[in-house]
Amino acid sequence: MDYVNGPGRNHLFVPGPVNIPDQVIRAMNRNNEDYRSPAIPAMTKTLLEDVKKIFKTTSGTPFLFPTTGTGAWESALTNTLSPGDRIVSFLIGQFSLLWIDQQQRLNFNVDVVESDWGQGANLEVLASKLAADTNHTIKAICIVHNETATGVTNNLATVRKILDHYNHPALFLVDGVSSICALDFRMDEWGVDVALTGSQKALSLPTGMGIVCASPKALEASKTAKSVRVFFDWKDYLKFYKLGTYWPYTPSIQLLYGLRAALDLIFEEGLENVIARHSRLAQATRLAVEAWGLKNCTQKEEWFSDTVTAVVVPPYIESSEIVRRAWKRYNLSLGLGLNKVAGKVFRIGHLGNLNEVTIFFSSLN
Amino acid sequence: MDYVNGPGRNHLFVPGPVNIPDQVIRAMNRNNEDYRSPAIPAMTKTLLEDVKKIFKTTSGTPFLFPTTGTGAWESALTNTLSPGDRIVSFLIGQFSLLWIDQQQRLNFNVDVVESDWGQGANLEVLASKLAADTNHTIKAICIVHNETATGVTNNLATVRKILDHYNHPALFLVDGVSSICALDFRMDEWGVDVALTGSQKALSLPTGMGIVCASPKALEASKTAKSVRVFFDWKDYLKFYKLGTYWPYTPSIQLLYGLRAALDLIFEEGLENVIARHSRLAQATRLAVEAWGLKNCTQKEEWFSDTVTAVVVPPYIESSEIVRRAWKRYNLSLGLGLNKVAGKVFRIGHLGNLNEVTIFFSSLN
Amino acid sequence: MDYVNGPGRNHLFVPGPVNIPDQVIRAMNRNNEDYRSPAIPAMTKTLLEDVKKIFKTTSGTPFLFPTTGTGAWESALTNTLSPGDRIVSFLIGQFSLLWIDQQQRLNFNVDVVESDWGQGANLEVLASKLAADTNHTIKAICIVHNETATGVTNNLATVRKILDHYNHPALFLVDGVSSICALDFRMDEWGVDVALTGSQKALSLPTGMGIVCASPKALEASKTAKSVRVFFDWKDYLKFYKLGTYWPYTPSIQLLYGLRAALDLIFEEGLENVIARHSRLAQATRLAVEAWGLKNCTQKEEWFSDTVTAVVVPPYIESSEIVRRAWKRYNLSLGLGLNKVAGKVFRIGHLGNLNEVTIFFSSLN
Amino acid sequence: MDYVNGPGRNHLFVPGPVNIPDQVIRAMNRNNEDYRSPAIPAMTKTLLEDVKKIFKTTSGTPFLFPTTGTGAWESALTNTLSPGDRIVSFLIGQFSLLWIDQQQRLNFNVDVVESDWGQGANLEVLASKLAADTNHTIKAICIVHNETATGVTNNLATVRKILDHYNHPALFLVDGVSSICALDFRMDEWGVDVALTGSQKALSLPTGMGIVCASPKALEASKTAKSVRVFFDWKDYLKFYKLGTYWPYTPSIQLLYGLRAALDLIFEEGLENVIARHSRLAQATRLAVEAWGLKNCTQKEEWFSDTVTAVVVPPYIESSEIVRRAWKRYNLSLGLGLNKVAGKVFRIGHLGNLNEVTIFFSSLN
């Protein structure tokens, strides 16, 4: 039984999970294997090496958790911080809100810097907080690179500059869920300490792999971090990395082969070309939105996202009605507006292995 | 690139991940979908109803976590217990050992009851502990239904009888990873409070779904349990169950369709027939082991496992060498001996969608 | 190794082979089976029954040849006619031309009625030929229902009317390759004696199955037809139909399961709805062509095809250059102009399991 | 709907269609493509080059027909011979019988040399016929390399020696359906003029591709051969080979990618290793048959087939009953006895991408 909607292909334009390339679907079309045979560690070794490239890091240590982005968040926080630690965190949309909720439930002392939804993180406030924090009570800065709910991209290079300006030792933790592999992201250059993404976003895989990458400084912090963790503990992975068997518990064989195929596609196209393609298709999307006479939810060009566009609908229309109709009539999947922008925006995902985002625009007219 | 070993099919006889039926591989051979469309909640609803049948529960509440068995363990413990809580836990092999390690790292006060590897849980000790615990300091009994490392099945009906005999209110938490859907497991009848399994075991799916089922008493306990949890928190799931959208974060679309196909296969054959088939094939395996002149690691018939047989090799042979050769020469995957029985046993998994376990025996001769 | 062209999905809009629905791809994702087991004949029986519905026949006998449309043509001709037999055949485009070439090479006496490419079959000439043929020297009328090269649909009901008007006993043989399952086709009502199609057209399967359906009159003719045939001989199939084993030689197991899935999709949507959908999407395509300021190759509305539109380009453009660029730049596959219209037209296929043909038009602008 | 038989995998041991390697199933798990795009001819070119290697020819010209072995037979005969031509053909089992039937229906003058079923071709009779044929009335020798019905392999090197001894110009046509890619076959060295196989045999693909390879002498003969042919005509293929577009009509895109994957697997293992593996597994099969106390249908060791073993059952057993039960009870598919040996033998196929034929023997005991 298929829970499908009418004849023809489903046109998937939510900002994740995104379309999976046929090559990846084929690579994952397989039986299980013994993950303790010599084959799986051999493959895992190359995956761990190659996955670093999408983070643009040479010094980082990646972990491939059988989890989602939410789990990857938890892994990033609990391995580096202790209960009560002060965090500066930016609230600019639904996904940063959810991360902050997690930070609070994990018992950190979260210093929330809120912006209007549609704006980027207020980095001036960050600067003043760091300036004031001469005792270094701030242990980490948590920021979402690209807020998927509003289509806002934060400037991480500036975050690093501010940290350096105040010579502040806070850890720099980045949610790269809807950015890594699609937007320009530079872990080493920007001094990011933990970066993370999910398989179902720009990597164009099924959901189920949370990829976390830790800097040497983050690994060091994990040795003393007192947050309780077992499933998400880096220590167990590091132990099995040393043994050369790599997995403290069972990985998804299919996702490993899928990741191999996904990375091969990205490297074949060239990571910089992939990023440039996202930029080109995003611009085309924004021009189309303009041509429809609609407004971008993102308030300034500097925050425009090249992976998702949140489109503001006129006040007399319910945006969820547009999403419902697109699905029902055209088998076209768009993203809903969430929380504060529910009913007011719908979202177009333009990330992953796409060629012509523009192709679906006419169907809305 | 395939990390394969020679021509022909890999013969997978590890006790998980197990062979995936072709019907399930086909069902999972698909693109992503929007999990917020009406289709996925509609499917999820039927999955949650149907998955209860494999636990033999009508009153339980199931959760389909994007995780592994290790994560399911963590979810079972952190949702029902608070740091410092006293647990009685049975150590009879590598997987019960790992669960106990997790219990300790989650800051519970673990009262370990150890048996020789090859024996079942010492339930007499349980009885004496419960008898002595008139103040009800024991908050939970944690037991692995089937210890995958030694091929030992514990008697859960007896655990319930003992609990009832002493009228003890401790929660009854069961790891059913290598039992549920293969061995006779009765959540409601045995008064199990939390039971859990992983998709890659008797359900014959890829790794990546940890299925946790909670009794009403366990749900009640979760309201006051103080263990820190976010990703594994039942509360978020329950909130989205009420909303009818079911998912607090992104599920694997492929695993949902896979689970649908796997359950359909099980119900078509009949759960009781599936269990009887496992019993029949397990007996055949044990007869074959006897015919080879080898010993079963499991010390008494009452503990014989119908999903995995650990075979003791003569002292002059390294069991890992047998596993290595079987893989290299015959493309046959067997389970290694783990920890205390490393080098001494190899393991034959005979769980999941199999018809003729016997078929591979001749290749060992 | 994939012979792909750039990132993202290939947008396939040639008039065959067409896009295969995911449900069909999944159904075909399987190992071989023994076609002499009880399972395959059981499935074949239902397929033969169900395939008659797409021909709208109850009295016809279908044959599922492991071949292409070209082979199906050969089967239709050699089973019903003898060398030297006179045939009236209509030349209106490349595919009718190829069929006529085959008729001549099979040593029939072909009476070719030619029209301008872009026009339908000249049925007035047919009428006059039948009127003159009082001795019934004409043994068969061969006509392509939908000429794929020019996007011209012939009026088969009128052919039948003319035959009936002159009370002429000639066999009525129809190439329904790009019509059956997409256009309105009525084998019994129109008294068609042999109709045929190929799996890769409106059935939306891979290439490899030529489906031929014979009326009782055609079956009768096959008993005396003297054309040499073995592989394409109906007699061998009929013999195995009687035996209940159905296959004189090995069928493609995968195509049988694919046909099952394809028919299920068609019946679920409803054959009349499928036909109406083709009509709707074809009209949208023609409106788009008009909006581009381009001309339809089909000269009169009565011949407009609902499965393929041949678009005439301005004289200063080479149409093959458009096709080349669409493929290279947009991963969009269009049909070339063939033979007399080479360089002058490109073709848009809009047949099969499609929902929004319109979706791709913007990419050409 | 699946027409399956019980839980677990179907164990396919008929001598075709054989098990498809997972790598090939994956490669074929794809949508259609435009066969007139630049990609498909580019791939076809390499396939035609590589496929020659499995025939061990450098001078031959291969044709990849969308057909079965029966169609490949027809192509071999009709392209090289004219009606009335005298052929010497060897009848040693059901498949040679069917080929001879085809030869007769195609109006050749067939000189049948019959042997007992279980014996090889009587080459002494061939010698005497050639000796007597000083006028060269014999135009072709037709021989099945490996008779699939009886498990008999003919000695083709000897046929060539005899032809050379009498300096006879007859064409040498070989059915290599159950031999090529599994047995030692040397087109150039043995001076074979047309050799052919089917995709579903040792190439381990689905049914649907008939591969015919023609020597320069055969190509020369095709210029004057008067047999009627269109679909199977080499001329059309040669015309499109010259154009560089390769296909006179639509090929199966999936089978092309499947052939690519199948050849890659064969070349990776090494064709000589593949042949040696077949020899080793065949010997194991014959030893097992002996161990069961059963007789090989093949009467002399010189004719033992390394791809199929026909096993004679005791007179009080119906062999078809064994086949029926193996399927019903064990999901094990064996070959039936055909025609003269119906009820008397069952057949074990051991060709294609197999590693342990032996694995299934215990299930018969």
PDB file of C-alpha atoms in Angstrom, chain A residues 129-323:
ATOM      1  CA  LYS A 129      27.753  40.387  26.021  1.00  0.00           C
ATOM      2  CA  LEU A 130      31.257  39.188  25.242  1.00  0.00           C
ATOM      3  CA  ALA A 131      32.690  42.595  26.058  1.00  0.00           C
ATOM      4  CA  ALA A 132      31.009  42.431  29.442  1.00  0.00           C
ATOM      5  CA  ASP A 133      32.029  38.855  30.113  1.00  0.00           C
ATOM      6  CA  THR A 134      35.561  39.461  31.315  1.00  0.00           C
ATOM      7  CA  ASN A 135      35.309  36.480  33.657  1.00  0.00           C
ATOM      8  CA  HIS A 136      34.479  34.172  30.804  1.00  0.00           C
ATOM      9  CA  THR A 137      31.267  32.894  32.318  1.00  0.00           C
ATOM     10  CA  ILE A 138      29.956  32.301  28.809  1.00  0.00           C
ATOM     11  CA  LYS A 139      30.962  28.764  27.928  1.00  0.00           C
ATOM     12  CA  ALA A 140      29.446  28.504  24.464  1.00  0.00           C
ATOM     13  CA  ILE A 141      27.840  30.440  21.640  1.00  0.00           C
ATOM     14  CA  CYS A 142      25.068  28.418  19.950  1.00  0.00           C
ATOM     15  CA  ILE A 143      23.891  29.568  16.574  1.00  0.00           C
ATOM     16  CA  VAL A 144      21.862  28.167  13.713  1.00  0.00           C
ATOM     17  CA  HIS A 145      23.698  28.858  10.458  1.00  0.00           C
ATOM     18  CA  ASN A 146      20.542  28.826   8.399  1.00  0.00           C
ATOM     19  CA  GLU A 147      17.163  29.148  10.091  1.00  0.00           C
ATOM     20  CA  THR A 148      14.946  26.856   8.052  1.00  0.00           C
ATOM     21  CA  ALA A 149      11.715  28.385   9.316  1.00  0.00           C
ATOM     22  CA  THR A 150      12.337  31.882   7.979  1.00  0.00           C
ATOM     23  CA  GLY A 151      14.989  31.414   5.324  1.00  0.00           C
ATOM     24  CA  VAL A 152      17.588  33.445   7.191  1.00  0.00           C
ATOM     25  CA  THR A 153      21.324  32.816   6.988  1.00  0.00           C
ATOM     26  CA  ASN A 154      23.529  34.063   9.804  1.00  0.00           C
ATOM     27  CA  ASN A 155      27.024  35.363   9.251  1.00  0.00           C
ATOM     28  CA  LEU A 156      29.324  32.947  11.018  1.00  0.00           C
ATOM     29  CA  ALA A 157      32.526  34.656   9.940  1.00  0.00           C
ATOM     30  CA  THR A 158      31.407  37.694  11.890  1.00  0.00           C
ATOM     31  CA  VAL A 159      30.698  35.594  14.971  1.00  0.00           C
ATOM     32  CA  ARG A 160      34.262  34.351  14.840  1.00  0.00           C
ATOM     33  CA  LYS A 161      35.576  37.880  14.375  1.00  0.00           C
ATOM     34  CA  ILE A 162      33.717  39.075  17.445  1.00  0.00           C
ATOM     35  CA  LEU A 163      34.954  36.149  19.529  1.00  0.00           C
ATOM     36  CA  ASP A 164      38.494  36.846  18.410  1.00  0.00           C
ATOM     37  CA  HIS A 165      38.122  40.559  18.985  1.00  0.00           C
ATOM     38  CA  TYR A 166      37.318  39.935  22.630  1.00  0.00           C
ATOM     39  CA  ASN A 167      39.721  37.044  22.749  1.00  0.00           C
ATOM     40  CA  HIS A 168      36.896  35.029  24.259  1.00  0.00           C
ATOM     41  CA  PRO A 169      37.387  31.273  24.791  1.00  0.00           C
ATOM     42  CA  ALA A 170      33.694  30.303  24.469  1.00  0.00           C
ATOM     43  CA  LEU A 171      33.000  27.257  22.370  1.00  0.00           C
ATOM     44  CA  PHE A 172      31.388  28.013  19.020  1.00  0.00           C
ATOM     45  CA  LEU A 173      28.576  25.496  18.316  1.00  0.00           C
ATOM     46  CA  VAL A 174      26.808  25.622  14.975  1.00  0.00           C
ATOM     47  CA  ASP A 175      23.628  23.990  13.693  1.00  0.00           C
ATOM     48  CA  GLY A 176      24.433  23.515  10.009  1.00  0.00           C
ATOM     49  CA  VAL A 177      21.403  21.338   9.307  1.00  0.00           C
ATOM     50  CA  SER A 178      20.089  23.297   6.341  1.00  0.00           C
ATOM     51  CA  SER A 179      23.437  24.781   5.344  1.00  0.00           C
ATOM     52  CA  ILE A 180      26.282  22.286   5.221  1.00  0.00           C
ATOM     53  CA  CYS A 181      26.806  20.926   1.682  1.00  0.00           C
ATOM     54  CA  ALA A 182      24.690  23.742   0.225  1.00  0.00           C
ATOM     55  CA  LEU A 183      25.914  27.038   1.679  1.00  0.00           C
ATOM     56  CA  ASP A 184      29.506  28.080   2.125  1.00  0.00           C
ATOM     57  CA  PHE A 185      30.553  26.640   5.476  1.00  0.00           C
ATOM     58  CA  ARG A 186      34.138  26.696   6.763  1.00  0.00           C
ATOM     59  CA  MET A 187      34.652  24.894  10.025  1.00  0.00           C
ATOM     60  CA  ASP A 188      38.396  25.367  10.351  1.00  0.00           C
ATOM     61  CA  GLU A 189      38.623  28.888   8.960  1.00  0.00           C
ATOM     62  CA  TRP A 190      35.785  30.132  11.151  1.00  0.00           C
ATOM     63  CA  GLY A 191      36.994  28.286  14.214  1.00  0.00           C
ATOM     64  CA  VAL A 192      33.755  26.396  14.705  1.00  0.00           C
ATOM     65  CA  ASP A 193      34.043  23.918  17.571  1.00  0.00           C
ATOM     66  CA  VAL A 194      31.068  21.704  16.880  1.00  0.00           C
ATOM     67  CA  ALA A 195      29.140  21.681  13.628  1.00  0.00           C
ATOM     68  CA  LEU A 196      26.354  19.312  12.749  1.00  0.00           C
ATOM     69  CA  THR A 197      23.934  18.366   9.992  1.00  0.00           C
ATOM     70  CA  GLY A 198      21.313  15.763   9.180  1.00  0.00           C
ATOM     71  CA  SER A 199      21.394  13.293   6.332  1.00  0.00           C
ATOM     72  CA  GLN A 200      18.022  14.323   4.875  1.00  0.00           C
ATOM     73  CA  LYS A 201      19.046  17.884   4.095  1.00  0.00           C
ATOM     74  CA  ALA A 202      21.669  19.022   1.593  1.00  0.00           C
ATOM     75  CA  LEU A 203      23.273  15.571   1.533  1.00  0.00           C
ATOM     76  CA  SER A 204      20.019  14.369  -0.055  1.00  0.00           C
ATOM     77  CA  LEU A 205      19.791  11.113   1.878  1.00  0.00           C
ATOM     78  CA  PRO A 206      16.947   9.601   3.880  1.00  0.00           C
ATOM     79  CA  THR A 207      16.569  10.760   7.475  1.00  0.00           C
ATOM     80  CA  GLY A 208      18.509   8.803  10.068  1.00  0.00           C
ATOM     81  CA  MET A 209      22.077  10.015  10.230  1.00  0.00           C
ATOM     82  CA  GLY A 210      23.092  12.939  12.395  1.00  0.00           C
ATOM     83  CA  ILE A 211      26.582  14.065  11.482  1.00  0.00           C
ATOM     84  CA  VAL A 212      28.506  15.870  14.189  1.00  0.00           C
ATOM     85  CA  CYS A 213      32.017  17.223  13.735  1.00  0.00           C
ATOM     86  CA  ALA A 214      34.143  18.260  16.702  1.00  0.00           C
ATOM     87  CA  SER A 215      37.225  20.485  16.765  1.00  0.00           C
ATOM     88  CA  PRO A 216      40.243  19.483  18.871  1.00  0.00           C
ATOM     89  CA  LYS A 217      39.120  22.084  21.406  1.00  0.00           C
ATOM     90  CA  ALA A 218      35.655  20.498  21.564  1.00  0.00           C
ATOM     91  CA  LEU A 219      37.165  17.035  22.003  1.00  0.00           C
ATOM     92  CA  GLU A 220      39.239  18.420  24.837  1.00  0.00           C
ATOM     93  CA  ALA A 221      36.140  19.945  26.420  1.00  0.00           C
ATOM     94  CA  SER A 222      34.362  16.602  26.209  1.00  0.00           C
ATOM     95  CA  LYS A 223      36.847  15.111  28.647  1.00  0.00           C
ATOM     96  CA  THR A 224      35.547  17.285  31.473  1.00  0.00           C
ATOM     97  CA  ALA A 225      31.970  18.020  30.380  1.00  0.00           C
ATOM     98  CA  LYS A 226      29.662  16.682  33.060  1.00  0.00           C
ATOM     99  CA  SER A 227      26.391  16.414  31.133  1.00  0.00           C
ATOM    100  CA  VAL A 228      24.969  12.918  31.323  1.00  0.00           C
ATOM    101  CA  ARG A 229      25.172  11.062  28.011  1.00  0.00           C
ATOM    102  CA  VAL A 230      25.512   7.497  26.778  1.00  0.00           C
ATOM    103  CA  PHE A 231      23.972   6.997  23.353  1.00  0.00           C
ATOM    104  CA  PHE A 232      25.300  10.359  22.193  1.00  0.00           C
ATOM    105  CA  ASP A 233      28.670  10.059  23.927  1.00  0.00           C
ATOM    106  CA  TRP A 234      31.685  10.714  21.708  1.00  0.00           C
ATOM    107  CA  LYS A 235      33.880   8.691  24.075  1.00  0.00           C
ATOM    108  CA  ASP A 236      32.402   5.365  22.951  1.00  0.00           C
ATOM    109  CA  TYR A 237      32.929   6.252  19.316  1.00  0.00           C
ATOM    110  CA  LEU A 238      36.501   7.365  19.944  1.00  0.00           C
ATOM    111  CA  LYS A 239      37.187   4.049  21.680  1.00  0.00           C
ATOM    112  CA  PHE A 240      35.964   2.085  18.670  1.00  0.00           C
ATOM    113  CA  TYR A 241      37.790   4.421  16.265  1.00  0.00           C
ATOM    114  CA  LYS A 242      40.983   3.381  18.021  1.00  0.00           C
ATOM    115  CA  LEU A 243      40.062  -0.287  17.795  1.00  0.00           C
ATOM    116  CA  GLY A 244      39.473   0.161  14.056  1.00  0.00           C
ATOM    117  CA  THR A 245      35.998  -1.338  14.283  1.00  0.00           C
ATOM    118  CA  TYR A 246      34.422   2.134  14.412  1.00  0.00           C
ATOM    119  CA  TRP A 247      30.944   1.351  15.738  1.00  0.00           C
ATOM    120  CA  PRO A 248      29.971   1.139  19.407  1.00  0.00           C
ATOM    121  CA  TYR A 249      26.546  -0.054  18.267  1.00  0.00           C
ATOM    122  CA  THR A 250      24.884  -1.026  14.998  1.00  0.00           C
ATOM    123  CA  PRO A 251      24.919   1.515  12.151  1.00  0.00           C
ATOM    124  CA  SER A 252      22.515   1.524   9.230  1.00  0.00           C
ATOM    125  CA  ILE A 253      24.350  -0.320   6.474  1.00  0.00           C
ATOM    126  CA  GLN A 254      22.070   1.290   3.897  1.00  0.00           C
ATOM    127  CA  LEU A 255      22.841   4.824   5.066  1.00  0.00           C
ATOM    128  CA  LEU A 256      26.575   4.115   4.934  1.00  0.00           C
ATOM    129  CA  TYR A 257      26.342   3.078   1.304  1.00  0.00           C
ATOM    130  CA  GLY A 258      24.002   6.000   0.705  1.00  0.00           C
ATOM    131  CA  LEU A 259      26.468   8.438   2.243  1.00  0.00           C
ATOM    132  CA  ARG A 260      29.218   6.993   0.061  1.00  0.00           C
ATOM    133  CA  ALA A 261      27.101   7.606  -3.044  1.00  0.00           C
ATOM    134  CA  ALA A 262      26.017  11.068  -1.885  1.00  0.00           C
ATOM    135  CA  LEU A 263      29.593  12.174  -1.221  1.00  0.00           C
ATOM    136  CA  ASP A 264      30.713  10.765  -4.563  1.00  0.00           C
ATOM    137  CA  LEU A 265      28.078  12.851  -6.338  1.00  0.00           C
ATOM    138  CA  ILE A 266      29.088  15.984  -4.432  1.00  0.00           C
ATOM    139  CA  PHE A 267      32.792  15.515  -5.082  1.00  0.00           C
ATOM    140  CA  GLU A 268      32.161  14.690  -8.733  1.00  0.00           C
ATOM    141  CA  GLU A 269      30.244  17.938  -9.194  1.00  0.00           C
ATOM    142  CA  GLY A 270      32.699  19.733  -6.914  1.00  0.00           C
ATOM    143  CA  LEU A 271      31.651  21.169  -3.549  1.00  0.00           C
ATOM    144  CA  GLU A 272      32.202  24.723  -4.762  1.00  0.00           C
ATOM    145  CA  ASN A 273      30.027  24.048  -7.805  1.00  0.00           C
ATOM    146  CA  VAL A 274      27.344  22.592  -5.576  1.00  0.00           C
ATOM    147  CA  ILE A 275      27.392  25.765  -3.490  1.00  0.00           C
ATOM    148  CA  ALA A 276      27.309  27.960  -6.596  1.00  0.00           C
ATOM    149  CA  ARG A 277      24.364  25.980  -7.954  1.00  0.00           C
ATOM    150  CA  HIS A 278      22.435  26.549  -4.745  1.00  0.00           C
ATOM    151  CA  SER A 279      23.152  30.243  -5.005  1.00  0.00           C
ATOM    152  CA  ARG A 280      21.955  30.364  -8.621  1.00  0.00           C
ATOM    153  CA  LEU A 281      18.746  28.426  -8.018  1.00  0.00           C
ATOM    154  CA  ALA A 282      17.999  30.448  -4.870  1.00  0.00           C
ATOM    155  CA  GLN A 283      18.299  33.680  -6.782  1.00  0.00           C
ATOM    156  CA  ALA A 284      15.956  32.333  -9.446  1.00  0.00           C
ATOM    157  CA  THR A 285      13.473  31.420  -6.721  1.00  0.00           C
ATOM    158  CA  ARG A 286      13.615  34.882  -5.202  1.00  0.00           C
ATOM    159  CA  LEU A 287      13.088  36.470  -8.610  1.00  0.00           C
ATOM    160  CA  ALA A 288      10.062  34.254  -9.159  1.00  0.00           C
ATOM    161  CA  VAL A 289       8.612  35.214  -5.786  1.00  0.00           C
ATOM    162  CA  GLU A 290       9.079  38.834  -6.740  1.00  0.00           C
ATOM    163  CA  ALA A 291       7.430  38.210 -10.096  1.00  0.00           C
ATOM    164  CA  TRP A 292       4.392  36.753  -8.333  1.00  0.00           C
ATOM    165  CA  GLY A 293       4.169  40.007  -6.394  1.00  0.00           C
ATOM    166  CA  LEU A 294       4.903  38.284  -3.102  1.00  0.00           C
ATOM    167  CA  LYS A 295       7.329  39.200  -0.348  1.00  0.00           C
ATOM    168  CA  ASN A 296      10.297  37.323   1.042  1.00  0.00           C
ATOM    169  CA  CYS A 297       9.986  36.740   4.777  1.00  0.00           C
ATOM    170  CA  THR A 298      13.687  37.489   5.135  1.00  0.00           C
ATOM    171  CA  GLN A 299      14.003  41.164   5.846  1.00  0.00           C
ATOM    172  CA  LYS A 300      17.416  42.029   4.452  1.00  0.00           C
ATOM    173  CA  GLU A 301      19.442  40.768   1.533  1.00  0.00           C
ATOM    174  CA  GLU A 302      22.432  40.002   3.760  1.00  0.00           C
ATOM    175  CA  TRP A 303      20.349  37.241   5.406  1.00  0.00           C
ATOM    176  CA  PHE A 304      18.841  35.758   2.237  1.00  0.00           C
ATOM    177  CA  SER A 305      19.087  32.001   2.375  1.00  0.00           C
ATOM    178  CA  ASP A 306      20.261  30.003  -0.602  1.00  0.00           C
ATOM    179  CA  THR A 307      18.553  26.829   0.644  1.00  0.00           C
ATOM    180  CA  VAL A 308      15.066  27.905   1.659  1.00  0.00           C
ATOM    181  CA  THR A 309      12.791  30.816   0.829  1.00  0.00           C
ATOM    182  CA  ALA A 310       9.916  31.702   3.136  1.00  0.00           C
ATOM    183  CA  VAL A 311       7.257  33.504   1.117  1.00  0.00           C
ATOM    184  CA  VAL A 312       4.857  35.897   2.848  1.00  0.00           C
ATOM    185  CA  VAL A 313       1.300  35.613   1.543  1.00  0.00           C
ATOM    186  CA  PRO A 314      -1.212  38.479   1.488  1.00  0.00           C
ATOM    187  CA  PRO A 315      -3.100  38.879   4.774  1.00  0.00           C
ATOM    188  CA  TYR A 316      -6.389  37.663   3.307  1.00  0.00           C
ATOM    189  CA  ILE A 317      -4.871  34.248   2.477  1.00  0.00           C
ATOM    190  CA  GLU A 318      -4.038  31.392   4.859  1.00  0.00           C
ATOM    191  CA  SER A 319      -0.637  30.096   3.771  1.00  0.00           C
ATOM    192  CA  SER A 320      -1.424  26.590   4.982  1.00  0.00           C
ATOM    193  CA  GLU A 321      -4.287  26.547   2.506  1.00  0.00           C
ATOM    194  CA  ILE A 322      -1.797  27.103  -0.328  1.00  0.00           C
ATOM    195  CA  VAL A 323       0.322  24.235   0.938  1.00  0.00           C
TER     196      VAL A 323
END
